[in-house]
């Protein structure tokens, strides 16, 4: 997965403040052990949701949906989004997020116009400008 600069910067700050565990785990308890799933979901994630000002009902699945929606809105391909989400094909992305794919009519129109302009013969000259 590509590491966005904003995430790399946040991880760098975290690592400077909290050394990774002996096995390289980045997020550990004060004893250096990885967080248990139940602790992560009930305490850590809920606190992060509160600090971020998100609705209390926000889930990690909601954040996954938001991530996919942002990528599509920014023009990432359906195949690219599918790969980022770990799907083996694009069908789940199309069926879930297809309505978010930007309208492609203008892109299609520009692509055909551009291709046609590149191979079209020069426009005939007006007799007045030819003199």
Short mmCIF file of C-alpha atoms in Angstrom, two decimals:
data_model
loop_
_atom_site.label_atom_id
_atom_site.label_comp_id
_atom_site.label_asym_id
_atom_site.label_seq_id
_atom_site.Cartn_x
_atom_site.Cartn_y
_atom_site.Cartn_z
CA UNK A 1 0.00 0.00 0.00
CA UNK A 2 1.38 3.42 -0.87
CA UNK A 3 2.34 5.37 2.24
CA UNK A 4 0.95 8.92 2.04
CA UNK A 5 3.28 11.63 3.35
CA UNK A 6 0.78 12.62 6.05
CA UNK A 7 0.84 9.05 7.41
CA UNK A 8 4.63 8.80 7.17
CA UNK A 9 4.98 12.03 9.17
CA UNK A 10 2.52 10.83 11.83
CA UNK A 11 4.32 7.48 12.13
CA UNK A 12 7.69 9.22 12.44
CA UNK A 13 6.37 11.35 15.30
CA UNK A 14 4.88 8.27 16.97
CA UNK A 15 8.14 6.28 16.69
CA UNK A 16 10.14 9.18 18.14
CA UNK A 17 7.80 9.25 21.15
CA UNK A 18 7.15 5.51 21.53
CA UNK A 19 9.83 2.97 20.60
CA UNK A 20 8.57 -0.04 18.63
CA UNK A 21 8.20 -3.34 20.49
CA UNK A 22 10.97 -5.95 20.38
CA UNK A 23 9.26 -7.58 17.39
CA UNK A 24 8.89 -4.25 15.54
CA UNK A 25 5.25 -3.70 16.49
CA UNK A 26 4.56 0.04 16.30
CA UNK A 27 1.57 0.29 18.61
CA UNK A 28 2.05 -1.47 21.92
CA UNK A 29 0.92 -1.37 25.50
CA UNK A 30 3.13 0.26 28.10
CA UNK A 31 4.66 -3.19 28.61
CA UNK A 32 5.65 -3.49 24.92
CA UNK A 33 3.01 -6.09 24.05
CA UNK A 34 0.65 -5.70 21.08
CA UNK A 35 -2.85 -4.50 21.95
CA UNK A 36 -5.50 -7.19 22.21
CA UNK A 37 -8.35 -6.84 19.73
CA UNK A 38 -10.96 -6.19 22.43
CA UNK A 39 -8.85 -3.44 24.02
CA UNK A 40 -8.21 -1.80 20.66
CA UNK A 41 -11.87 -1.69 19.69
CA UNK A 42 -13.34 -0.60 22.99
CA UNK A 43 -10.71 1.77 24.33
CA UNK A 44 -8.21 2.92 21.74
CA UNK A 45 -10.37 3.31 18.64
CA UNK A 46 -13.26 4.89 20.57
CA UNK A 47 -10.91 7.44 22.15
CA UNK A 48 -9.40 8.26 18.73
CA UNK A 49 -12.88 8.73 17.26
CA UNK A 50 -13.73 11.15 20.07
CA UNK A 51 -10.47 13.10 19.66
CA UNK A 52 -11.04 13.36 15.90
CA UNK A 53 -14.52 14.78 16.46
CA UNK A 54 -16.20 11.96 14.56
CA UNK A 55 -19.64 10.60 15.45
CA UNK A 56 -19.38 8.12 18.35
CA UNK A 57 -20.85 5.37 16.16
CA UNK A 58 -17.88 5.57 13.71
CA UNK A 59 -16.30 2.17 13.03
CA UNK A 60 -13.08 1.16 11.31
CA UNK A 61 -15.31 -0.11 8.49
CA UNK A 62 -16.72 3.43 8.13
CA UNK A 63 -13.16 4.73 7.77
CA UNK A 64 -12.47 2.09 5.10
CA UNK A 65 -15.53 3.28 3.17
CA UNK A 66 -14.39 6.89 3.48
CA UNK A 67 -10.91 5.96 2.23
CA UNK A 68 -12.35 4.24 -0.86
CA UNK A 69 -14.72 7.17 -1.49
CA UNK A 70 -11.89 9.71 -1.31
CA UNK A 71 -9.73 7.70 -3.71
CA UNK A 72 -12.55 7.45 -6.25
CA UNK A 73 -13.45 11.14 -5.90
CA UNK A 74 -9.81 12.03 -6.58
CA UNK A 75 -9.83 10.01 -9.81
CA UNK A 76 -8.16 6.77 -8.68
CA UNK A 77 -9.24 3.91 -10.92
CA UNK A 78 -11.71 1.31 -9.70
CA UNK A 79 -8.97 -1.29 -10.15
CA UNK A 80 -6.56 0.79 -8.05
CA UNK A 81 -9.13 1.20 -5.27
CA UNK A 82 -9.87 -2.52 -5.41
CA UNK A 83 -6.17 -3.30 -4.97
CA UNK A 84 -5.85 -0.85 -2.05
CA UNK A 85 -8.79 -2.52 -0.30
CA UNK A 86 -7.33 -5.99 -0.84
CA UNK A 87 -9.98 -7.27 -3.25
CA UNK A 88 -9.00 -9.78 -5.94
CA UNK A 89 -11.25 -8.13 -8.51
CA UNK A 90 -13.05 -4.81 -8.97
CA UNK A 91 -16.61 -6.16 -8.68
CA UNK A 92 -17.07 -5.37 -4.96
CA UNK A 93 -15.82 -1.82 -5.50
CA UNK A 94 -18.10 -1.28 -8.48
CA UNK A 95 -21.14 -2.66 -6.71
CA UNK A 96 -20.48 -0.71 -3.49
CA UNK A 97 -19.00 2.55 -4.79
CA UNK A 98 -20.00 2.67 -8.46
CA UNK A 99 -22.27 5.64 -7.83
CA UNK A 100 -19.22 7.61 -6.63
CA UNK A 101 -17.15 7.13 -9.78
CA UNK A 102 -16.90 10.57 -11.37
CA UNK A 103 -18.96 11.08 -14.51
CA UNK A 104 -16.79 10.12 -17.43
CA UNK A 105 -18.79 11.71 -20.26
CA UNK A 106 -16.58 14.81 -20.37
CA UNK A 107 -13.40 12.67 -20.29
CA UNK A 108 -14.74 10.51 -23.11
CA UNK A 109 -15.67 13.55 -25.17
CA UNK A 110 -12.24 15.16 -24.64
CA UNK A 111 -10.42 11.90 -25.45
CA UNK A 112 -12.24 11.47 -28.77
CA UNK A 113 -11.90 15.17 -29.68
CA UNK A 114 -8.18 15.08 -28.86
CA UNK A 115 -7.57 11.90 -30.85
CA UNK A 116 -9.57 13.19 -33.80
CA UNK A 117 -7.80 16.58 -33.76
CA UNK A 118 -4.42 14.83 -33.81
CA UNK A 119 -5.17 12.94 -37.02
CA UNK A 120 -7.54 15.38 -38.77
CA UNK A 121 -6.29 17.10 -41.93
CA UNK A 122 -5.54 20.81 -41.60
CA UNK A 123 -8.55 23.08 -41.99
CA UNK A 124 -8.89 24.64 -45.44
CA UNK A 125 -7.57 28.16 -45.65
CA UNK A 126 -9.83 31.04 -46.53
CA UNK A 127 -8.91 32.66 -49.86
CA UNK A 128 -8.60 36.04 -48.13
CA UNK A 129 -5.92 34.78 -45.73
CA UNK A 130 -4.09 32.87 -48.44
CA UNK A 131 -3.09 36.12 -50.22
#
